[in-house]
PDB file of C-alpha atoms and ligand atoms in Angstrom:
ATOM      1  CA  MET A   6     122.610 126.807  66.792  1.00 95.00           C
ATOM      2  CA  LYS A   7     121.194 124.486  64.413  1.00 97.00           C
ATOM      3  CA  THR A   8     120.007 124.600  60.412  1.00 98.00           C
ATOM      4  CA  ALA A   9     118.260 123.012  57.845  1.00 98.00           C
ATOM      5  CA  LEU A  10     117.656 124.315  54.312  1.00 98.00           C
ATOM      6  CA  THR A  11     114.936 123.879  52.260  1.00 98.00           C
ATOM      7  CA  ILE A  12     114.164 123.325  49.373  1.00 98.00           C
ATOM      8  CA  ALA A  13     111.137 124.440  47.262  1.00 98.00           C
ATOM      9  CA  GLY A  14     109.430 126.773  45.478  1.00 98.00           C
ATOM     10  CA  SER A  15     108.445 131.041  46.070  1.00 98.00           C
ATOM     11  CA  ASP A  16     105.026 131.426  47.341  1.00 98.00           C
ATOM     12  CA  SER A  17     104.979 135.605  46.905  1.00 97.00           C
ATOM     13  CA  GLY A  18     101.531 135.390  49.280  1.00 96.00           C
ATOM     14  CA  GLY A  19     104.136 134.272  52.294  1.00 97.00           C
ATOM     15  CA  GLY A  20     101.670 131.421  52.785  1.00 97.00           C
ATOM     16  CA  ALA A  21     103.832 128.370  51.522  1.00 97.00           C
ATOM     17  CA  GLY A  22     106.205 126.974  49.869  1.00 97.00           C
ATOM     18  CA  ILE A  23     109.932 128.292  51.296  1.00 98.00           C
ATOM     19  CA  GLN A  24     108.121 131.599  53.105  1.00 98.00           C
ATOM     20  CA  ALA A  25     106.487 129.149  55.573  1.00 98.00           C
ATOM     21  CA  ASP A  26     109.320 126.765  56.019  1.00 98.00           C
ATOM     22  CA  LEU A  27     111.453 129.157  56.771  1.00 98.00           C
ATOM     23  CA  LYS A  28     108.933 131.112  59.356  1.00 97.00           C
ATOM     24  CA  THR A  29     108.614 127.544  60.823  1.00 97.00           C
ATOM     25  CA  PHE A  30     111.831 127.032  61.412  1.00 97.00           C
ATOM     26  CA  SER A  31     112.351 130.557  62.439  1.00 95.00           C
ATOM     27  CA  ALA A  32     109.481 130.215  64.914  1.00 94.00           C
ATOM     28  CA  HIS A  33     111.885 126.619  65.759  1.00 94.00           C
ATOM     29  CA  GLY A  34     115.081 128.068  66.983  1.00 93.00           C
ATOM     30  CA  VAL A  35     116.723 126.677  64.344  1.00 96.00           C
ATOM     31  CA  PHE A  36     118.957 129.379  61.064  1.00 98.00           C
ATOM     32  CA  GLY A  37     116.863 128.354  58.186  1.00 98.00           C
ATOM     33  CA  MET A  38     118.827 127.988  54.107  1.00 98.00           C
ATOM     34  CA  SER A  39     117.302 127.943  51.111  1.00 98.00           C
ATOM     35  CA  VAL A  40     117.522 126.574  48.013  1.00 98.00           C
ATOM     36  CA  ILE A  41     114.331 128.284  45.427  1.00 98.00           C
ATOM     37  CA  THR A  42     113.222 125.720  42.666  1.00 98.00           C
ATOM     38  CA  ALA A  43     110.500 128.507  40.930  1.00 97.00           C
ATOM     39  CA  VAL A  44     108.654 131.448  41.703  1.00 98.00           C
ATOM     40  CA  THR A  45     105.587 131.167  42.224  1.00 97.00           C
ATOM     41  CA  ALA A  46     102.885 134.565  41.157  1.00 97.00           C
ATOM     42  CA  GLN A  47     100.999 133.098  44.451  1.00 96.00           C
ATOM     43  CA  ASN A  48      98.492 134.808  46.642  1.00 95.00           C
ATOM     44  CA  THR A  49      95.355 133.041  48.913  1.00 95.00           C
ATOM     45  CA  LYS A  50      93.538 132.758  45.901  1.00 95.00           C
ATOM     46  CA  GLU A  51      95.200 131.371  42.814  1.00 94.00           C
ATOM     47  CA  VAL A  52      98.679 130.678  41.187  1.00 95.00           C
ATOM     48  CA  ARG A  53      98.584 133.485  38.880  1.00 96.00           C
ATOM     49  CA  GLY A  54     101.837 132.155  37.036  1.00 95.00           C
ATOM     50  CA  VAL A  55     104.811 129.488  38.322  1.00 95.00           C
ATOM     51  CA  GLN A  56     108.628 130.473  36.970  1.00 97.00           C
ATOM     52  CA  ASN A  57     111.452 126.829  36.965  1.00 97.00           C
ATOM     53  CA  ILE A  58     114.555 128.167  37.214  1.00 98.00           C
ATOM     54  CA  ASP A  59     117.314 126.909  35.433  1.00 98.00           C
ATOM     55  CA  VAL A  60     119.247 123.853  36.957  1.00 98.00           C
ATOM     56  CA  ASP A  61     122.509 124.924  36.647  1.00 98.00           C
ATOM     57  CA  ILE A  62     121.599 127.983  39.478  1.00 98.00           C
ATOM     58  CA  ILE A  63     119.741 125.466  41.269  1.00 98.00           C
ATOM     59  CA  ARG A  64     122.743 123.337  42.213  1.00 98.00           C
ATOM     60  CA  GLN A  65     124.847 125.689  42.131  1.00 98.00           C
ATOM     61  CA  GLN A  66     122.602 127.623  45.006  1.00 98.00           C
ATOM     62  CA  ILE A  67     123.127 124.198  46.473  1.00 97.00           C
ATOM     63  CA  GLU A  68     126.252 123.159  46.171  1.00 97.00           C
ATOM     64  CA  ALA A  69     127.025 127.167  47.776  1.00 97.00           C
ATOM     65  CA  ILE A  70     125.059 126.150  50.493  1.00 97.00           C
ATOM     66  CA  TYR A  71     127.235 122.667  51.561  1.00 97.00           C
ATOM     67  CA  ASP A  72     130.960 123.735  50.954  1.00 96.00           C
ATOM     68  CA  ASP A  73     129.973 126.999  53.219  1.00 97.00           C
ATOM     69  CA  LEU A  74     127.558 125.781  55.835  1.00 97.00           C
ATOM     70  CA  PRO A  75     126.330 123.427  58.233  1.00 97.00           C
ATOM     71  CA  VAL A  76     123.159 121.744  57.387  1.00 97.00           C
ATOM     72  CA  ASN A  77     121.221 119.806  59.962  1.00 98.00           C
ATOM     73  CA  ALA A  78     118.398 119.095  58.323  1.00 98.00           C
ATOM     74  CA  VAL A  79     116.375 119.031  55.289  1.00 98.00           C
ATOM     75  CA  LYS A  80     112.802 119.640  53.727  1.00 98.00           C
ATOM     76  CA  ILE A  81     112.319 119.069  50.181  1.00 98.00           C
ATOM     77  CA  GLY A  82     108.785 121.054  49.047  1.00 97.00           C
ATOM     78  CA  MET A  83     107.325 121.842  45.013  1.00 96.00           C
ATOM     79  CA  LEU A  84     110.461 119.827  42.434  1.00 96.00           C
ATOM     80  CA  SER A  85     107.917 121.495  38.823  1.00 91.00           C
ATOM     81  CA  SER A  86     109.890 118.611  36.876  1.00 95.00           C
ATOM     82  CA  VAL A  87     111.996 115.956  36.196  1.00 96.00           C
ATOM     83  CA  GLU A  88     114.935 117.332  35.398  1.00 97.00           C
ATOM     84  CA  ILE A  89     114.808 119.412  38.485  1.00 97.00           C
ATOM     85  CA  ILE A  90     114.201 116.246  40.486  1.00 97.00           C
ATOM     86  CA  ASP A  91     117.383 114.587  38.887  1.00 97.00           C
ATOM     87  CA  THR A  92     119.310 117.998  39.676  1.00 98.00           C
ATOM     88  CA  VAL A  93     118.317 117.568  42.874  1.00 97.00           C
ATOM     89  CA  SER A  94     118.523 114.268  43.593  1.00 97.00           C
ATOM     90  CA  SER A  95     121.510 113.620  42.281  1.00 96.00           C
ATOM     91  CA  SER A  96     122.986 116.700  44.541  1.00 96.00           C
ATOM     92  CA  LEU A  97     121.695 115.322  47.544  1.00 95.00           C
ATOM     93  CA  LYS A  98     123.258 111.900  46.936  1.00 93.00           C
ATOM     94  CA  GLU A  99     126.979 113.289  47.467  1.00 89.00           C
ATOM     95  CA  ARG A 100     126.864 115.505  50.526  1.00 85.00           C
ATOM     96  CA  LYS A 101     123.841 113.071  52.078  1.00 70.00           C
ATOM     97  CA  SER A 102     124.579 112.784  55.805  1.00 75.00           C
ATOM     98  CA  GLN A 103     121.795 115.392  57.497  1.00 91.00           C
ATOM     99  CA  PRO A 104     117.728 113.636  58.064  1.00 97.00           C
ATOM    100  CA  ILE A 105     115.885 114.814  54.378  1.00 97.00           C
ATOM    101  CA  VAL A 106     111.955 115.334  54.064  1.00 98.00           C
ATOM    102  CA  LEU A 107     110.847 115.196  51.386  1.00 98.00           C
ATOM    103  CA  ASP A 108     106.439 116.621  50.689  1.00 98.00           C
ATOM    104  CA  PRO A 109     106.058 115.604  47.393  1.00 96.00           C
ATOM    105  CA  VAL A 110     104.050 119.033  46.366  1.00 92.00           C
ATOM    106  CA  MET A 111     101.527 118.268  43.689  1.00 93.00           C
ATOM    107  CA  ILE A 112      98.561 120.220  43.198  1.00 89.00           C
ATOM    108  CA  SER A 113      97.846 123.634  45.746  1.00 84.00           C
ATOM    109  CA  LYS A 114      95.434 124.655  47.601  1.00 81.00           C
ATOM    110  CA  SER A 115      93.533 126.819  45.926  1.00 82.00           C
ATOM    111  CA  GLY A 116      93.329 123.438  42.532  1.00 84.00           C
ATOM    112  CA  HIS A 117      97.154 124.519  40.841  1.00 87.00           C
ATOM    113  CA  SER A 118      99.723 121.588  39.181  1.00 87.00           C
ATOM    114  CA  LEU A 119     102.687 121.965  40.552  1.00 88.00           C
ATOM    115  CA  LEU A 120     104.354 118.610  39.603  1.00 86.00           C
ATOM    116  CA  LEU A 121     104.158 118.294  36.281  1.00 83.00           C
ATOM    117  CA  PRO A 122     102.134 115.047  35.707  1.00 84.00           C
ATOM    118  CA  ASN A 123     106.004 113.018  34.089  1.00 88.00           C
ATOM    119  CA  ALA A 124     107.275 113.771  36.973  1.00 92.00           C
ATOM    120  CA  VAL A 125     105.837 111.431  39.297  1.00 92.00           C
ATOM    121  CA  LYS A 126     107.483 108.760  38.189  1.00 94.00           C
ATOM    122  CA  ALA A 127     110.990 110.907  39.169  1.00 95.00           C
ATOM    123  CA  LEU A 128     110.223 111.956  42.405  1.00 95.00           C
ATOM    124  CA  ILE A 129     109.082 107.871  43.107  1.00 95.00           C
ATOM    125  CA  GLU A 130     112.480 106.449  41.606  1.00 95.00           C
ATOM    126  CA  LYS A 131     114.521 109.476  42.593  1.00 96.00           C
ATOM    127  CA  LEU A 132     113.877 111.076  45.664  1.00 95.00           C
ATOM    128  CA  VAL A 133     111.399 108.603  47.984  1.00 95.00           C
ATOM    129  CA  PRO A 134     115.006 106.573  48.921  1.00 94.00           C
ATOM    130  CA  LEU A 135     116.875 109.281  49.643  1.00 94.00           C
ATOM    131  CA  ALA A 136     114.490 110.709  52.350  1.00 96.00           C
ATOM    132  CA  ASP A 137     114.281 110.152  55.416  1.00 97.00           C
ATOM    133  CA  ILE A 138     110.396 110.236  55.675  1.00 98.00           C
ATOM    134  CA  ILE A 139     108.012 111.637  53.208  1.00 98.00           C
ATOM    135  CA  THR A 140     104.372 113.833  54.277  1.00 98.00           C
ATOM    136  CA  PRO A 141     101.662 113.205  51.238  1.00 97.00           C
ATOM    137  CA  ASN A 142      98.712 113.874  51.891  1.00 96.00           C
ATOM    138  CA  VAL A 143      94.933 111.930  51.088  1.00 95.00           C
ATOM    139  CA  PRO A 144      94.985 113.458  46.859  1.00 94.00           C
ATOM    140  CA  GLU A 145      98.722 113.249  46.811  1.00 95.00           C
ATOM    141  CA  ALA A 146      98.514 108.914  47.721  1.00 96.00           C
ATOM    142  CA  GLU A 147      96.540 108.267  45.728  1.00 95.00           C
ATOM    143  CA  GLU A 148      98.692 109.655  43.099  1.00 93.00           C
ATOM    144  CA  LEU A 149     102.106 107.222  44.012  1.00 94.00           C
ATOM    145  CA  THR A 150      99.558 104.584  45.311  1.00 95.00           C
ATOM    146  CA  GLY A 151      96.430 104.377  42.653  1.00 94.00           C
ATOM    147  CA  ILE A 152      95.177 103.322  45.397  1.00 96.00           C
ATOM    148  CA  LYS A 153      91.402 105.010  46.273  1.00 96.00           C
ATOM    149  CA  ILE A 154      91.501 107.007  49.245  1.00 96.00           C
ATOM    150  CA  GLN A 155      87.709 107.071  51.911  1.00 95.00           C
ATOM    151  CA  THR A 156      88.567 105.830  55.047  1.00 94.00           C
ATOM    152  CA  GLU A 157      91.094 104.658  57.600  1.00 93.00           C
ATOM    153  CA  GLU A 158      91.704 101.241  56.490  1.00 95.00           C
ATOM    154  CA  ASP A 159      92.818 103.119  53.406  1.00 96.00           C
ATOM    155  CA  MET A 160      95.478 105.453  54.420  1.00 97.00           C
ATOM    156  CA  VAL A 161      96.634 102.174  56.214  1.00 96.00           C
ATOM    157  CA  THR A 162      96.632 100.042  53.224  1.00 97.00           C
ATOM    158  CA  ALA A 163      98.439 103.290  50.996  1.00 97.00           C
ATOM    159  CA  CYS A 164     101.771 103.663  53.811  1.00 96.00           C
ATOM    160  CA  LYS A 165     102.099 100.210  53.139  1.00 96.00           C
ATOM    161  CA  LYS A 166     102.033 100.556  49.215  1.00 96.00           C
ATOM    162  CA  ILE A 167     104.414 103.956  49.072  1.00 96.00           C
ATOM    163  CA  CYS A 168     106.903 102.687  52.045  1.00 95.00           C
ATOM    164  CA  GLU A 169     107.409  99.000  48.948  1.00 93.00           C
ATOM    165  CA  LEU A 170     107.709 101.646  46.915  1.00 92.00           C
ATOM    166  CA  GLY A 171     111.502 102.614  49.089  1.00 92.00           C
ATOM    167  CA  ALA A 172     110.161 104.798  51.644  1.00 93.00           C
ATOM    168  CA  ALA A 173     111.477 104.568  55.016  1.00 95.00           C
ATOM    169  CA  ASN A 174     109.199 106.184  56.853  1.00 98.00           C
ATOM    170  CA  VAL A 175     105.678 108.106  55.519  1.00 98.00           C
ATOM    171  CA  LEU A 176     103.592 110.346  57.869  1.00 98.00           C
ATOM    172  CA  LEU A 177     100.390 110.525  55.286  1.00 98.00           C
ATOM    173  CA  LYS A 178      97.896 113.076  56.278  1.00 97.00           C
ATOM    174  CA  GLY A 179      94.660 112.831  57.054  1.00 94.00           C
ATOM    175  CA  GLY A 180      93.323 115.812  57.244  1.00 89.00           C
ATOM    176  CA  HIS A 181      92.054 115.908  53.291  1.00 90.00           C
ATOM    177  CA  LEU A 182      89.024 112.844  54.576  1.00 91.00           C
ATOM    178  CA  GLU A 183      86.283 113.857  56.411  1.00 90.00           C
ATOM    179  CA  GLY A 184      85.754 113.954  59.968  1.00 90.00           C
ATOM    180  CA  GLU A 185      89.139 114.604  62.838  1.00 93.00           C
ATOM    181  CA  PRO A 186      92.905 114.983  61.177  1.00 94.00           C
ATOM    182  CA  HIS A 187      94.228 111.772  62.075  1.00 95.00           C
ATOM    183  CA  ASP A 188      97.692 111.132  60.026  1.00 97.00           C
ATOM    184  CA  LEU A 189      99.333 107.940  59.949  1.00 98.00           C
ATOM    185  CA  PHE A 190     103.264 107.309  60.690  1.00 98.00           C
ATOM    186  CA  PHE A 191     103.682 103.771  59.197  1.00 97.00           C
ATOM    187  CA  ASN A 192     107.970 103.006  59.586  1.00 94.00           C
ATOM    188  CA  GLY A 193     107.810  99.849  57.741  1.00 92.00           C
ATOM    189  CA  GLU A 194     107.365  97.898  60.682  1.00 93.00           C
ATOM    190  CA  ASN A 195     104.251  99.316  62.877  1.00 94.00           C
ATOM    191  CA  ILE A 196     102.112 102.477  62.563  1.00 95.00           C
ATOM    192  CA  HIS A 197     100.755 104.798  65.046  1.00 97.00           C
ATOM    193  CA  TRP A 198      98.450 107.473  64.790  1.00 97.00           C
ATOM    194  CA  PHE A 199      98.803 111.070  65.534  1.00 97.00           C
ATOM    195  CA  LYS A 200      95.155 112.048  66.305  1.00 95.00           C
ATOM    196  CA  GLY A 201      94.311 116.096  65.305  1.00 93.00           C
ATOM    197  CA  LYS A 202      91.220 117.783  66.065  1.00 94.00           C
ATOM    198  CA  ARG A 203      89.815 119.756  63.799  1.00 96.00           C
ATOM    199  CA  VAL A 204      89.398 123.708  63.625  1.00 95.00           C
ATOM    200  CA  HIS A 205      86.642 124.780  61.820  1.00 95.00           C
ATOM    201  CA  THR A 206      88.503 127.405  59.332  1.00 95.00           C
ATOM    202  CA  LYS A 207      88.911 128.243  55.812  1.00 95.00           C
ATOM    203  CA  ASN A 208      92.679 129.745  57.031  1.00 94.00           C
ATOM    204  CA  THR A 209      94.961 126.145  55.900  1.00 93.00           C
ATOM    205  CA  HIS A 210      97.288 127.715  52.552  1.00 94.00           C
ATOM    206  CA  GLY A 211     100.583 125.973  53.388  1.00 95.00           C
ATOM    207  CA  THR A 212      99.334 123.490  56.390  1.00 96.00           C
ATOM    208  CA  GLY A 213     101.735 120.771  54.321  1.00 96.00           C
ATOM    209  CA  CYS A 214     104.655 122.459  53.759  1.00 97.00           C
ATOM    210  CA  THR A 215     104.931 123.950  57.847  1.00 97.00           C
ATOM    211  CA  LEU A 216     103.859 120.370  58.728  1.00 98.00           C
ATOM    212  CA  SER A 217     107.339 119.373  56.979  1.00 98.00           C
ATOM    213  CA  SER A 218     109.433 122.116  58.328  1.00 98.00           C
ATOM    214  CA  ALA A 219     108.588 121.492  61.643  1.00 97.00           C
ATOM    215  CA  ILE A 220     109.470 117.637  61.115  1.00 98.00           C
ATOM    216  CA  ALA A 221     112.472 118.830  59.769  1.00 98.00           C
ATOM    217  CA  ALA A 222     113.267 121.277  62.403  1.00 97.00           C
ATOM    218  CA  ASN A 223     112.626 119.195  65.139  1.00 97.00           C
ATOM    219  CA  LEU A 224     114.908 116.191  63.120  1.00 98.00           C
ATOM    220  CA  ALA A 225     118.347 119.702  62.615  1.00 98.00           C
ATOM    221  CA  LYS A 226     117.510 119.833  66.956  1.00 97.00           C
ATOM    222  CA  GLU A 227     118.594 116.388  67.372  1.00 97.00           C
ATOM    223  CA  ASN A 228     115.534 114.784  68.379  1.00 97.00           C
ATOM    224  CA  ASP A 229     114.513 110.856  67.542  1.00 97.00           C
ATOM    225  CA  LEU A 230     111.730 111.037  63.750  1.00 97.00           C
ATOM    226  CA  TYR A 231     108.599 109.755  65.875  1.00 97.00           C
ATOM    227  CA  THR A 232     109.383 112.981  68.658  1.00 96.00           C
ATOM    228  CA  ALA A 233     110.061 115.096  65.996  1.00 97.00           C
ATOM    229  CA  VAL A 234     106.704 114.523  64.042  1.00 97.00           C
ATOM    230  CA  LYS A 235     104.648 114.156  67.633  1.00 96.00           C
ATOM    231  CA  LYS A 236     106.743 117.985  67.797  1.00 95.00           C
ATOM    232  CA  ALA A 237     105.050 119.216  64.397  1.00 96.00           C
ATOM    233  CA  LYS A 238     101.937 118.186  64.711  1.00 96.00           C
ATOM    234  CA  GLN A 239     101.662 120.151  67.874  1.00 94.00           C
ATOM    235  CA  TYR A 240     103.241 122.978  65.750  1.00 94.00           C
ATOM    236  CA  ILE A 241     100.056 122.615  63.072  1.00 95.00           C
ATOM    237  CA  SER A 242      97.446 122.047  66.049  1.00 93.00           C
ATOM    238  CA  MET A 243      98.700 125.332  66.862  1.00 93.00           C
ATOM    239  CA  ALA A 244      99.418 127.181  63.787  1.00 94.00           C
ATOM    240  CA  ILE A 245      95.689 126.055  62.009  1.00 95.00           C
ATOM    241  CA  THR A 246      94.035 126.875  65.938  1.00 93.00           C
ATOM    242  CA  HIS A 247      95.705 131.018  65.662  1.00 92.00           C
ATOM    243  CA  SER A 248      96.312 130.818  61.220  1.00 92.00           C
ATOM    244  CA  LEU A 249      95.271 134.445  60.043  1.00 91.00           C
ATOM    245  CA  ASP A 250      92.550 135.632  58.649  1.00 94.00           C
ATOM    246  CA  ILE A 251      94.140 137.612  55.827  1.00 94.00           C
ATOM    247  CA  GLY A 252      92.936 138.044  52.224  1.00 94.00           C
ATOM    248  CA  LYS A 253      89.669 136.666  50.530  1.00 95.00           C
ATOM    249  CA  GLY A 254      90.865 132.808  50.172  1.00 94.00           C
ATOM    250  CA  HIS A 255      92.919 129.960  52.418  1.00 95.00           C
ATOM    251  CA  GLY A 256      94.388 132.332  54.945  1.00 95.00           C
ATOM    252  CA  PRO A 257      97.893 131.215  56.618  1.00 95.00           C
ATOM    253  CA  THR A 258      98.501 129.993  59.308  1.00 93.00           C
ATOM    254  CA  HIS A 259     100.327 131.667  62.038  1.00 91.00           C
ATOM    255  CA  HIS A 260     104.203 131.042  63.502  1.00 89.00           C
ATOM    256  CA  PHE A 261     104.840 133.526  65.944  1.00 79.00           C
ATOM    257  CA  TYR A 262     107.386 131.776  68.480  1.00 75.00           C
ATOM    258  CA  GLU A 263     105.781 134.009  71.912  1.00 75.00           C
ATOM    259  CA  LEU A 264     102.376 132.331  71.504  1.00 73.00           C
ATOM    260  CA  TYR A 265     103.768 129.367  71.050  1.00 75.00           C
ATOM    261  CA  GLN A 266     105.589 130.147  73.383  1.00 75.00           C
ATOM    262  CA  LYS A 267     102.629 130.816  75.593  1.00 73.00           C
ATOM    263  CA  ALA A 268     100.355 127.546  74.601  1.00 72.00           C
ATOM    264  CA  GLY A 269     103.047 125.878  76.305  1.00 73.00           C
ATOM    265  CA  TYR A 270     104.336 124.526  72.682  1.00 73.00           C
ATOM    266  CA  GLN A 271     107.513 121.946  73.831  1.00 66.00           C
ATOM    267  CA  GLN A 272     110.164 123.274  71.650  1.00 63.00           C
TER     268      GLN A 272
HETATM  269  N1  ATP B  25      91.106 122.306  59.730  1.00 84.67           N
HETATM  270  C1  ATP B  25      91.676 122.111  60.553  1.00 84.67           C
HETATM  271  N2  ATP B  25      92.695 121.475  61.583  1.00 84.67           N
HETATM  272  C2  ATP B  25      93.266 120.903  62.333  1.00 84.67           C
HETATM  273  N3  ATP B  25      94.252 120.290  62.066  1.00 84.67           N
HETATM  274  C3  ATP B  25      94.145 119.739  60.250  1.00 84.67           C
HETATM  275  C4  ATP B  25      93.653 120.643  59.212  1.00 84.67           C
HETATM  276  N4  ATP B  25      93.294 120.468  57.921  1.00 84.67           N
HETATM  277  C5  ATP B  25      94.977 119.912  57.391  1.00 84.67           C
HETATM  278  N5  ATP B  25      95.587 119.214  59.371  1.00 84.67           N
HETATM  279  C6  ATP B  25      96.669 118.677  59.768  1.00 84.67           C
HETATM  280  O1  ATP B  25      97.500 119.876  59.068  1.00 84.67           O
HETATM  281  C7  ATP B  25      98.299 119.255  58.747  1.00 84.67           C
HETATM  282  C8  ATP B  25      98.838 119.012  57.035  1.00 84.67           C
HETATM  283  O2  ATP B  25      97.644 118.433  56.509  1.00 84.67           O
HETATM  284  P1  ATP B  25      97.218 118.524  54.447  1.00 84.67           P
HETATM  285  O3  ATP B  25      96.279 117.417  54.461  1.00 84.67           O
HETATM  286  O4  ATP B  25      95.773 120.031  55.295  1.00 84.67           O
HETATM  287  O5  ATP B  25      98.377 119.274  53.844  1.00 84.67           O
HETATM  288  P2  ATP B  25      98.327 119.051  52.421  1.00 84.67           P
HETATM  289  O6  ATP B  25      97.126 119.133  51.586  1.00 84.67           O
HETATM  290  O7  ATP B  25      99.886 118.771  51.998  1.00 84.67           O
HETATM  291  O8  ATP B  25      98.552 121.744  52.445  1.00 84.67           O
HETATM  292  P3  ATP B  25      98.677 121.796  51.066  1.00 84.67           P
HETATM  293  O9  ATP B  25      98.680 121.537  50.094  1.00 84.67           O
HETATM  294  O10 ATP B  25      97.642 123.257  51.876  1.00 84.67           O
HETATM  295  O11 ATP B  25     100.563 122.931  52.041  1.00 84.67           O
HETATM  296  C9  ATP B  25      98.383 116.600  58.766  1.00 84.67           C
HETATM  297  O12 ATP B  25      98.897 117.818  60.076  1.00 84.67           O
HETATM  298  C10 ATP B  25      96.734 117.267  59.480  1.00 84.67           C
HETATM  299  O13 ATP B  25      96.431 116.244  59.519  1.00 84.67           O
HETATM  300  C1  HMH B  26     105.909 127.447  45.906  1.00 84.67           C
HETATM  301  C2  HMH B  26     103.969 126.304  46.754  1.00 84.67           C
HETATM  302  N1  HMH B  26     104.807 125.491  47.282  1.00 84.67           N
HETATM  303  C3  HMH B  26     104.041 123.784  47.933  1.00 84.67           C
HETATM  304  C4  HMH B  26     102.319 124.993  47.595  1.00 84.67           C
HETATM  305  C5  HMH B  26     101.541 124.268  48.542  1.00 84.67           C
HETATM  306  O1  HMH B  26     100.810 124.100  49.430  1.00 84.67           O
HETATM  307  C6  HMH B  26     102.303 125.513  47.127  1.00 84.67           C
HETATM  308  N2  HMH B  26     100.488 126.190  46.738  1.00 84.67           N
HETATM  309  N3  HMH B  26     103.464 126.757  47.037  1.00 84.67           N
END
């Protein structure tokens, strides 16, 4: 069985973060492992509190996994401070052989900051060069590049700038723009639009986490990057189509394996 590791924050509400990642791995038939970087007190409406995990125990979690278990792909999510970014970057650098998907989590759907403002520079310098692909949403790409993104042309300009920052590949998610949710993939040379159809729902908590962990799961299963992204886009479209109307805020995406099999999702 293939394996994937998520290095991310815990969402007590179960819709985003580590919880969404592990559910996504399972739905893909991939064995999931986790390094928890922060615990959030969170539900579908709000983030009430954040406790960062001590960097020593973050390093120990990474070492405990790599000293014993195979890791076929890594997904990185919420890393909120410069110290945590440094720790994850240096630990992974010693071990890197498998593909890394970097979701540069900055703000929750409910509007809570999940990355300290002074940590953006560390993220660019220490994590972007390690990653095989980075998956910002529109506000995150604006923060990384300083470019205001309002149109698909702006998305192309921002993607090119993110590659200039050292990213090998970029998937810029268009979900935050008006109209259909088209995502832009740029490999440093060519652009490709992964087109979506907007599902009119408020239940989109954890969509970014789900998409990036679906890419990691598909990479773990030895798909090439383009195919992994294509399948992940198919997966997130389905996970949003069947998202759950639970909680009073943004409900979570849906991850049940049987549902995807019925819908014909090709793993
Ligand atoms: N309403 C929608 N219908 C269909 N696809 C959507 C919708 N909203 C977002 N998407 C798609 O879902 C994926 C995740 O994009 P999104 O921009 O929502 O991520 P995000 O903002 O990082 O999510 P979060 O921070 O809540 O985890 C992208 O492929 C995007 O195009
Ligand atoms: C722990 C965590 N990671 C990521 C997100 C992004 O939505 C979130 N809301 N919570």
